[in-house]
Amino acid sequence: MSKAKACQLRKLSKDELVTKLEDFQKELAGLRVEKVTAGATSKLAKIKNVRKSVAVVKTVMHEMTRNALKKAYAKKKYIPKDLRQKKTRAMRRELTAFEASRKTLRQRKRDLHFKPQVYALKA
């Protein structure tokens, strides 16, 4: 088998991906046995491609499960931490626009009674 392509694997169902993964793992086990028994060099070179294919299949499966979970939690109030946006620590702790615009009662009274004075300057 040639190296698996992620774009082709995304079109497959979950069951088909599981069978593909099993096939690649069986092939990898066979190649490793041949490596120990001093098999042909062409087979040994194939180990890298099969390992990468296993990784691609697992990655696509993980993407599919994450996308399904994101859809499930889309309209919920709370989202699991691993599905939230990472951003930076400072950005996560930053006040929201609503929180930043809030004023205390004292500040609102002060703004109401002591408006900023406007001076007309002679040019």
mmCIF file of N, CA and C in Angstrom, residues 1-3 24 27-28 31 40-53:
data_model
loop_
_atom_site.group_PDB
_atom_site.id
_atom_site.type_symbol
_atom_site.label_atom_id
_atom_site.label_comp_id
_atom_site.label_asym_id
_atom_site.label_seq_id
_atom_site.Cartn_x
_atom_site.Cartn_y
_atom_site.Cartn_z
ATOM 1 N N MET A 1 0.828 -1.192 0.000
ATOM 2 C CA MET A 1 0.000 0.000 0.000
ATOM 3 C C MET A 1 0.867 1.249 0.000
ATOM 4 N N SER A 2 0.352 2.290 -0.655
ATOM 5 C CA SER A 2 1.068 3.564 -0.645
ATOM 6 C C SER A 2 0.646 4.366 0.587
ATOM 7 N N LYS A 3 1.312 5.483 0.785
ATOM 8 C CA LYS A 3 1.018 6.299 1.953
ATOM 9 C C LYS A 3 -0.409 6.851 1.863
ATOM 10 N N PHE A 24 -3.249 -1.363 8.259
ATOM 11 C CA PHE A 24 -1.914 -0.765 8.319
ATOM 12 C C PHE A 24 -1.109 -1.342 9.487
ATOM 13 N N GLU A 27 0.062 -4.808 8.600
ATOM 14 C CA GLU A 27 1.153 -4.716 7.624
ATOM 15 C C GLU A 27 2.448 -4.291 8.318
ATOM 16 N N LEU A 28 2.345 -3.348 9.251
ATOM 17 C CA LEU A 28 3.517 -2.880 9.984
ATOM 18 C C LEU A 28 4.116 -4.000 10.825
ATOM 19 N N LEU A 31 5.982 -6.300 8.515
ATOM 20 C CA LEU A 31 7.244 -5.698 8.071
ATOM 21 C C LEU A 31 8.297 -5.744 9.166
ATOM 22 N N ALA A 40 14.049 -8.421 2.673
ATOM 23 C CA ALA A 40 14.533 -7.590 1.563
ATOM 24 C C ALA A 40 14.556 -6.119 1.976
ATOM 25 N N THR A 41 15.500 -5.393 1.409
ATOM 26 C CA THR A 41 15.639 -3.971 1.771
ATOM 27 C C THR A 41 14.451 -3.143 1.291
ATOM 28 N N SER A 42 13.791 -3.584 0.208
ATOM 29 C CA SER A 42 12.616 -2.847 -0.288
ATOM 30 C C SER A 42 11.490 -2.881 0.743
ATOM 31 N N LYS A 43 11.395 -3.986 1.461
ATOM 32 C CA LYS A 43 10.374 -4.105 2.510
ATOM 33 C C LYS A 43 10.722 -3.206 3.703
ATOM 34 N N LEU A 44 12.005 -3.111 4.007
ATOM 35 C CA LEU A 44 12.430 -2.306 5.144
ATOM 36 C C LEU A 44 12.156 -0.821 4.901
ATOM 37 N N ALA A 45 12.306 -0.390 3.660
ATOM 38 C CA ALA A 45 12.052 1.008 3.319
ATOM 39 C C ALA A 45 10.563 1.337 3.424
ATOM 40 N N LYS A 46 9.736 0.309 3.328
ATOM 41 C CA LYS A 46 8.288 0.505 3.372
ATOM 42 C C LYS A 46 7.782 0.779 4.792
ATOM 43 N N ILE A 47 8.570 0.425 5.808
ATOM 44 C CA ILE A 47 8.158 0.603 7.210
ATOM 45 C C ILE A 47 7.816 2.058 7.494
ATOM 46 N N LYS A 48 8.634 2.976 6.987
ATOM 47 C CA LYS A 48 8.411 4.403 7.254
ATOM 48 C C LYS A 48 7.055 4.856 6.706
ATOM 49 N N ASN A 49 6.747 4.451 5.460
ATOM 50 C CA ASN A 49 5.472 4.846 4.848
ATOM 51 C C ASN A 49 4.282 4.304 5.630
ATOM 52 N N VAL A 50 4.393 3.063 6.080
ATOM 53 C CA VAL A 50 3.281 2.453 6.813
ATOM 54 C C VAL A 50 3.097 3.143 8.165
ATOM 55 N N ARG A 51 4.205 3.475 8.839
ATOM 56 C CA ARG A 51 4.113 4.187 10.121
ATOM 57 C C ARG A 51 3.425 5.542 9.939
ATOM 58 N N LYS A 52 3.803 6.256 8.883
ATOM 59 C CA LYS A 52 3.198 7.559 8.602
ATOM 60 C C LYS A 52 1.711 7.404 8.280
ATOM 61 N N SER A 53 1.362 6.333 7.562
ATOM 62 C CA SER A 53 -0.039 6.089 7.217
ATOM 63 C C SER A 53 -0.878 5.833 8.460
#
